[in-house]
Amino acid sequence: MSVVLTRSPALTPLLARGALLSPFKRPRPAAEFPGTRLVLPGLRVDLARLAAYERVCGFATGDDALPVTYPHVLGFPLAMRLMSGRDFPLPLLGLVHTSVEIAQHTALAATGECELTVYVDGLAPHRRGTEAAVITEVRAGGSVVWESRSTYLARHRTDGRTAETGALAHEPLPAVAEWRLAGDVGRRYGAVSGDRNPIHLHPLTARLFGFPRAVAHGMWTVARCLAAHGTPQAALVRAEFKAPVLLPGTVTYAADGERFELRGGGRVQVSGGVYPMAS
């Protein structure tokens, strides 16, 4: 079933609803999930908000094309409407973004008009809980020009034996730069993206969900990496968020050819790649 929206949902009431419902959710891979597709036509980008996002993530400001990660921000309110609902089986509070795959078929103009579609694609077992996959599609001129698949983990007790898929292990990539991350990165990114999950905002709220300090947003880490790496107009981007990036902290950005990663605390925290596609 498709539901056509007339405007982007307001995030504050959705986050409040999701927080209130979270204690009553009992996540499991076999649970039913909403089959609704939310559609938002005629969307235009707020250029001031876009510029603030670009500054927080390290992208150059004023480009005609959107950063490859920005459509995720546009689709986030629709995803939150789905994930904060009573029929979504995972608790919104404490959800952890574990991976993202983006296919950008052509560069998106910052001043253009587009249509968003967001839906939940399914649930899957994870050795630490249950993951939900959320699909975001952007159409311009009637064609899909950008699409993504994000997975979100609700951590709960399992038998720990579920196999995880992912990239094969490889030698550490050559270091390119060392980045010192301020303690307010989560709050700054939350302000421009709307993602105010408490694990990202303050040490106290992060500790409520088992983290010693605030954790950087996965989409901020991949955006920061892509701002340094660069992407062609038509590209496939893959990233896995392997370990939390704690704030404040120091990380090493490493890259070689198509691949990139962030390392800190003696382990790989983000691993990804950028692969050119035929436009």
GROMACS .gro file of C-alpha atoms in nm:
model
  279
    1MET     CA    1   0.000   0.000   0.000
    2SER     CA    2   0.129   0.347  -0.094
    3VAL     CA    3   0.053   0.658   0.111
    4VAL     CA    4   0.114   0.992  -0.059
    5LEU     CA    5   0.222   1.271   0.175
    6THR     CA    6   0.172   1.642   0.118
    7ARG     CA    7   0.476   1.747   0.322
    8SER     CA    8   0.773   1.599   0.503
    9PRO     CA    9   0.672   1.472   0.849
   10ALA     CA   10   0.777   1.674   1.153
   11LEU     CA   11   1.048   1.480   1.335
   12THR     CA   12   0.996   1.588   1.696
   13PRO     CA   13   0.655   1.421   1.745
   14LEU     CA   14   0.774   1.111   1.561
   15LEU     CA   15   1.080   1.077   1.784
   16ALA     CA   16   0.860   1.132   2.091
   17ARG     CA   17   0.614   0.867   1.975
   18GLY     CA   18   0.895   0.624   1.899
   19ALA     CA   19   1.049   0.682   2.243
   20LEU     CA   20   0.718   0.624   2.420
   21LEU     CA   21   0.648   0.303   2.229
   22SER     CA   22   1.002   0.162   2.253
   23PRO     CA   23   0.963  -0.009   2.594
   24PHE     CA   24   0.667  -0.209   2.461
   25LYS     CA   25   0.844  -0.347   2.153
   26ARG     CA   26   0.963  -0.709   2.154
   27PRO     CA   27   1.200  -0.738   1.856
   28ARG     CA   28   1.243  -1.069   1.676
   29PRO     CA   29   1.335  -1.154   1.316
   30ALA     CA   30   1.003  -1.328   1.247
   31ALA     CA   31   0.790  -1.032   1.356
   32GLU     CA   32   0.550  -0.866   1.115
   33PHE     CA   33   0.656  -0.526   0.979
   34PRO     CA   34   0.470  -0.245   0.799
   35GLY     CA   35   0.421  -0.290   0.425
   36THR     CA   36   0.338   0.076   0.364
   37ARG     CA   37   0.532   0.277   0.106
   38LEU     CA   38   0.545   0.645   0.192
   39VAL     CA   39   0.566   0.875  -0.112
   40LEU     CA   40   0.649   1.247  -0.099
   41PRO     CA   41   0.624   1.421  -0.439
   42GLY     CA   42   0.735   1.772  -0.530
   43LEU     CA   43   1.017   1.796  -0.276
   44ARG     CA   44   1.263   2.085  -0.297
   45VAL     CA   45   1.588   2.113  -0.101
   46ASP     CA   46   1.628   2.376   0.170
   47LEU     CA   47   1.956   2.531   0.054
   48ALA     CA   48   2.044   2.681   0.394
   49ARG     CA   49   2.003   2.344   0.564
   50LEU     CA   50   2.202   2.180   0.284
   51ALA     CA   51   2.491   2.425   0.335
   52ALA     CA   52   2.491   2.353   0.710
   53TYR     CA   53   2.502   1.978   0.636
   54GLU     CA   54   2.792   2.026   0.396
   55ARG     CA   55   2.991   2.217   0.656
   56VAL     CA   56   2.934   1.957   0.929
   57CYS     CA   57   3.034   1.670   0.699
   58GLY     CA   58   3.328   1.835   0.524
   59PHE     CA   59   3.178   1.874   0.175
   60ALA     CA   60   3.245   2.184  -0.034
   61THR     CA   61   2.953   2.426  -0.010
   62GLY     CA   62   2.774   2.583  -0.305
   63ASP     CA   63   2.806   2.295  -0.554
   64ASP     CA   64   2.522   2.252  -0.802
   65ALA     CA   65   2.495   1.880  -0.718
   66LEU     CA   66   2.385   1.732  -0.386
   67PRO     CA   67   2.641   1.532  -0.184
   68VAL     CA   68   2.583   1.164  -0.252
   69THR     CA   69   2.469   1.108   0.108
   70TYR     CA   70   2.224   1.398   0.131
   71PRO     CA   71   1.915   1.220  -0.007
   72HIS     CA   72   1.936   0.998   0.303
   73VAL     CA   73   1.868   1.312   0.509
   74LEU     CA   74   1.572   1.400   0.286
   75GLY     CA   75   1.424   1.055   0.333
   76PHE     CA   76   1.494   1.035   0.706
   77PRO     CA   77   1.161   1.188   0.823
   78LEU     CA   78   0.969   0.932   0.615
   79ALA     CA   79   1.179   0.650   0.757
   80MET     CA   80   1.111   0.781   1.108
   81ARG     CA   81   0.737   0.787   1.043
   82LEU     CA   82   0.756   0.417   0.957
   83MET     CA   83   0.996   0.317   1.236
   84SER     CA   84   0.813   0.512   1.508
   85GLY     CA   85   0.479   0.349   1.434
   86ARG     CA   86   0.302   0.089   1.646
   87ASP     CA   87   0.331  -0.168   1.367
   88PHE     CA   88   0.711  -0.141   1.344
   89PRO     CA   89   0.845  -0.419   1.568
   90LEU     CA   90   1.183  -0.275   1.668
   91PRO     CA   91   1.223  -0.011   1.942
   92LEU     CA   92   1.328   0.321   1.795
   93LEU     CA   93   1.537   0.414   2.099
   94GLY     CA   94   1.885   0.267   2.071
   95LEU     CA   95   1.859   0.154   1.709
   96VAL     CA   96   2.208   0.130   1.557
   97HIS     CA   97   2.276   0.198   1.189
   98THR     CA   98   2.488  -0.099   1.073
   99SER     CA   99   2.526  -0.056   0.696
  100VAL     CA  100   2.427   0.149   0.395
  101GLU     CA  101   2.441   0.088   0.022
  102ILE     CA  102   2.377   0.381  -0.212
  103ALA     CA  103   2.331   0.365  -0.589
  104GLN     CA  104   2.345   0.710  -0.746
  105HIS     CA  105   2.261   0.684  -1.114
  106THR     CA  106   2.318   1.050  -1.187
  107ALA     CA  107   2.405   1.361  -0.989
  108LEU     CA  108   2.107   1.531  -0.826
  109ALA     CA  109   2.071   1.906  -0.870
  110ALA     CA  110   2.043   2.096  -0.544
  111THR     CA  111   1.781   2.325  -0.698
  112GLY     CA  112   1.571   2.056  -0.862
  113GLU     CA  113   1.243   1.893  -0.762
  114CYS     CA  114   1.220   1.524  -0.676
  115GLU     CA  115   0.993   1.254  -0.537
  116LEU     CA  116   1.083   1.035  -0.238
  117THR     CA  117   0.966   0.682  -0.163
  118VAL     CA  118   1.059   0.505   0.161
  119TYR     CA  119   0.959   0.159   0.282
  120VAL     CA  120   1.071  -0.123   0.511
  121ASP     CA  121   1.211  -0.412   0.307
  122GLY     CA  122   1.225  -0.677   0.579
  123LEU     CA  123   1.376  -0.806   0.903
  124ALA     CA  124   1.675  -1.037   0.946
  125PRO     CA  125   1.849  -1.208   1.239
  126HIS     CA  126   2.179  -1.065   1.359
  127ARG     CA  127   2.409  -1.222   1.616
  128ARG     CA  128   2.339  -0.926   1.844
  129GLY     CA  129   1.966  -0.889   1.776
  130THR     CA  130   1.737  -0.812   1.483
  131GLU     CA  131   1.807  -0.590   1.181
  132ALA     CA  132   1.554  -0.400   0.971
  133ALA     CA  133   1.625  -0.293   0.613
  134VAL     CA  134   1.487   0.043   0.498
  135ILE     CA  135   1.480   0.142   0.130
  136THR     CA  136   1.484   0.504   0.011
  137GLU     CA  137   1.429   0.593  -0.355
  138VAL     CA  138   1.455   0.933  -0.523
  139ARG     CA  139   1.285   0.996  -0.856
  140ALA     CA  140   1.339   1.289  -1.089
  141GLY     CA  141   1.167   1.317  -1.423
  142GLY     CA  142   0.986   0.992  -1.352
  143SER     CA  143   1.304   0.782  -1.317
  144VAL     CA  144   1.485   0.649  -1.010
  145VAL     CA  145   1.807   0.851  -0.993
  146TRP     CA  146   1.918   0.760  -0.639
  147GLU     CA  147   1.838   0.466  -0.411
  148SER     CA  148   1.970   0.330  -0.086
  149ARG     CA  149   1.935   0.035   0.148
  150SER     CA  150   2.011   0.095   0.516
  151THR     CA  151   2.011  -0.166   0.791
  152TYR     CA  152   1.930  -0.082   1.153
  153LEU     CA  153   2.001  -0.310   1.447
  154ALA     CA  154   1.789  -0.351   1.759
  155ARG     CA  155   2.017  -0.520   2.011
  156HIS     CA  156   1.866  -0.794   2.225
  157ARG     CA  157   1.962  -1.131   2.364
  158THR     CA  158   2.022  -1.403   2.104
  159ASP     CA  159   2.205  -1.733   2.091
  160GLY     CA  160   2.497  -1.545   1.928
  161ARG     CA  161   2.535  -1.798   1.650
  162THR     CA  162   2.385  -1.609   1.358
  163ALA     CA  163   2.640  -1.564   1.083
  164GLU     CA  164   2.705  -1.211   0.965
  165THR     CA  165   2.779  -1.132   0.604
  166GLY     CA  166   3.020  -0.864   0.497
  167ALA     CA  167   3.338  -0.787   0.313
  168LEU     CA  168   3.629  -1.025   0.336
  169ALA     CA  169   3.910  -0.931   0.572
  170HIS     CA  170   4.195  -0.741   0.411
  171GLU     CA  171   4.518  -0.575   0.508
  172PRO     CA  172   4.479  -0.229   0.665
  173LEU     CA  173   4.453   0.044   0.404
  174PRO     CA  174   4.727   0.309   0.396
  175ALA     CA  175   4.662   0.598   0.633
  176VAL     CA  176   4.574   0.929   0.469
  177ALA     CA  177   4.483   1.157   0.760
  178GLU     CA  178   4.417   1.165   1.133
  179TRP     CA  179   4.096   1.333   1.242
  180ARG     CA  180   4.023   1.461   1.591
  181LEU     CA  181   3.650   1.443   1.649
  182ALA     CA  182   3.491   1.686   1.892
  183GLY     CA  183   3.243   1.574   2.154
  184ASP     CA  184   2.961   1.775   1.992
  185VAL     CA  185   2.980   1.610   1.647
  186GLY     CA  186   2.669   1.402   1.722
  187ARG     CA  187   2.470   1.706   1.830
  188ARG     CA  188   2.585   1.911   1.530
  189TYR     CA  189   2.500   1.635   1.284
  190GLY     CA  190   2.171   1.572   1.462
  191ALA     CA  191   2.079   1.939   1.416
  192VAL     CA  192   2.128   1.928   1.036
  193SER     CA  193   1.998   1.574   0.976
  194GLY     CA  194   1.716   1.553   1.228
  195ASP     CA  195   1.856   1.226   1.368
  196ARG     CA  196   1.854   1.291   1.742
  197ASN     CA  197   1.887   0.933   1.861
  198PRO     CA  198   2.010   0.972   2.223
  199ILE     CA  199   2.309   0.743   2.166
  200HIS     CA  200   2.459   1.024   1.954
  201LEU     CA  201   2.395   1.325   2.173
  202HIS     CA  202   2.548   1.303   2.522
  203PRO     CA  203   2.757   1.057   2.727
  204LEU     CA  204   2.476   1.013   2.980
  205THR     CA  205   2.209   0.921   2.724
  206ALA     CA  206   2.455   0.698   2.537
  207ARG     CA  207   2.534   0.507   2.858
  208LEU     CA  208   2.165   0.423   2.895
  209PHE     CA  209   2.210   0.204   2.585
  210GLY     CA  210   2.542   0.046   2.679
  211PHE     CA  211   2.790   0.290   2.520
  212PRO     CA  212   3.062   0.452   2.732
  213ARG     CA  213   3.036   0.785   2.547
  214ALA     CA  214   2.829   0.942   2.271
  215VAL     CA  215   2.860   0.762   1.937
  216ALA     CA  216   2.903   0.936   1.600
  217HIS     CA  217   2.620   0.880   1.351
  218GLY     CA  218   2.706   0.617   1.095
  219MET     CA  219   2.588   0.848   0.816
  220TRP     CA  220   2.813   1.125   0.943
  221THR     CA  221   3.116   0.894   0.937
  222VAL     CA  222   3.048   0.775   0.583
  223ALA     CA  223   2.971   1.128   0.463
  224ARG     CA  224   3.296   1.255   0.616
  225CYS     CA  225   3.487   0.974   0.443
  226LEU     CA  226   3.320   1.043   0.107
  227ALA     CA  227   3.390   1.415   0.138
  228ALA     CA  228   3.759   1.320   0.157
  229HIS     CA  229   3.744   1.036  -0.096
  230GLY     CA  230   3.523   1.191  -0.362
  231THR     CA  231   3.256   1.020  -0.573
  232PRO     CA  232   3.180   1.020  -0.946
  233GLN     CA  233   2.840   1.140  -1.067
  234ALA     CA  234   2.720   0.781  -1.108
  235ALA     CA  235   2.848   0.557  -0.830
  236LEU     CA  236   2.773   0.266  -0.602
  237VAL     CA  237   2.871   0.335  -0.240
  238ARG     CA  238   2.888   0.063   0.022
  239ALA     CA  239   2.974   0.110   0.389
  240GLU     CA  240   2.957  -0.109   0.697
  241PHE     CA  241   2.964   0.041   1.045
  242LYS     CA  242   3.170  -0.221   1.224
  243ALA     CA  243   3.241  -0.057   1.559
  244PRO     CA  244   3.121   0.260   1.732
  245VAL     CA  245   3.313   0.582   1.675
  246LEU     CA  246   3.314   0.733   2.024
  247LEU     CA  247   3.303   1.109   2.082
  248PRO     CA  248   3.528   1.284   2.147
  249GLY     CA  249   3.800   1.075   1.988
  250THR     CA  250   4.071   1.042   1.726
  251VAL     CA  251   4.035   0.829   1.413
  252THR     CA  252   4.254   0.746   1.117
  253TYR     CA  253   4.107   0.792   0.770
  254ALA     CA  254   4.263   0.543   0.529
  255ALA     CA  255   4.203   0.484   0.157
  256ASP     CA  256   4.340   0.295  -0.140
  257GLY     CA  257   4.176   0.309  -0.481
  258GLU     CA  258   3.805   0.244  -0.446
  259ARG     CA  259   3.816   0.146  -0.078
  260PHE     CA  260   3.821   0.356   0.237
  261GLU     CA  261   3.800   0.299   0.611
  262LEU     CA  262   3.810   0.464   0.951
  263ARG     CA  263   4.021   0.311   1.225
  264GLY     CA  264   4.043   0.388   1.594
  265GLY     CA  265   4.113   0.209   1.917
  266GLY     CA  266   4.304  -0.062   1.734
  267ARG     CA  267   4.016  -0.172   1.509
  268VAL     CA  268   3.834  -0.086   1.189
  269GLN     CA  269   3.522   0.115   1.268
  270VAL     CA  270   3.392   0.192   0.918
  271SER     CA  271   3.476   0.000   0.602
  272GLY     CA  272   3.350   0.094   0.259
  273GLY     CA  273   3.408   0.151  -0.108
  274VAL     CA  274   3.309   0.375  -0.400
  275TYR     CA  275   3.256   0.203  -0.734
  276PRO     CA  276   3.189   0.391  -1.060
  277MET     CA  277   2.869   0.302  -1.245
  278ALA     CA  278   2.755   0.361  -1.600
  279SER     CA  279   2.519   0.659  -1.595
   0.00000   0.00000   0.00000
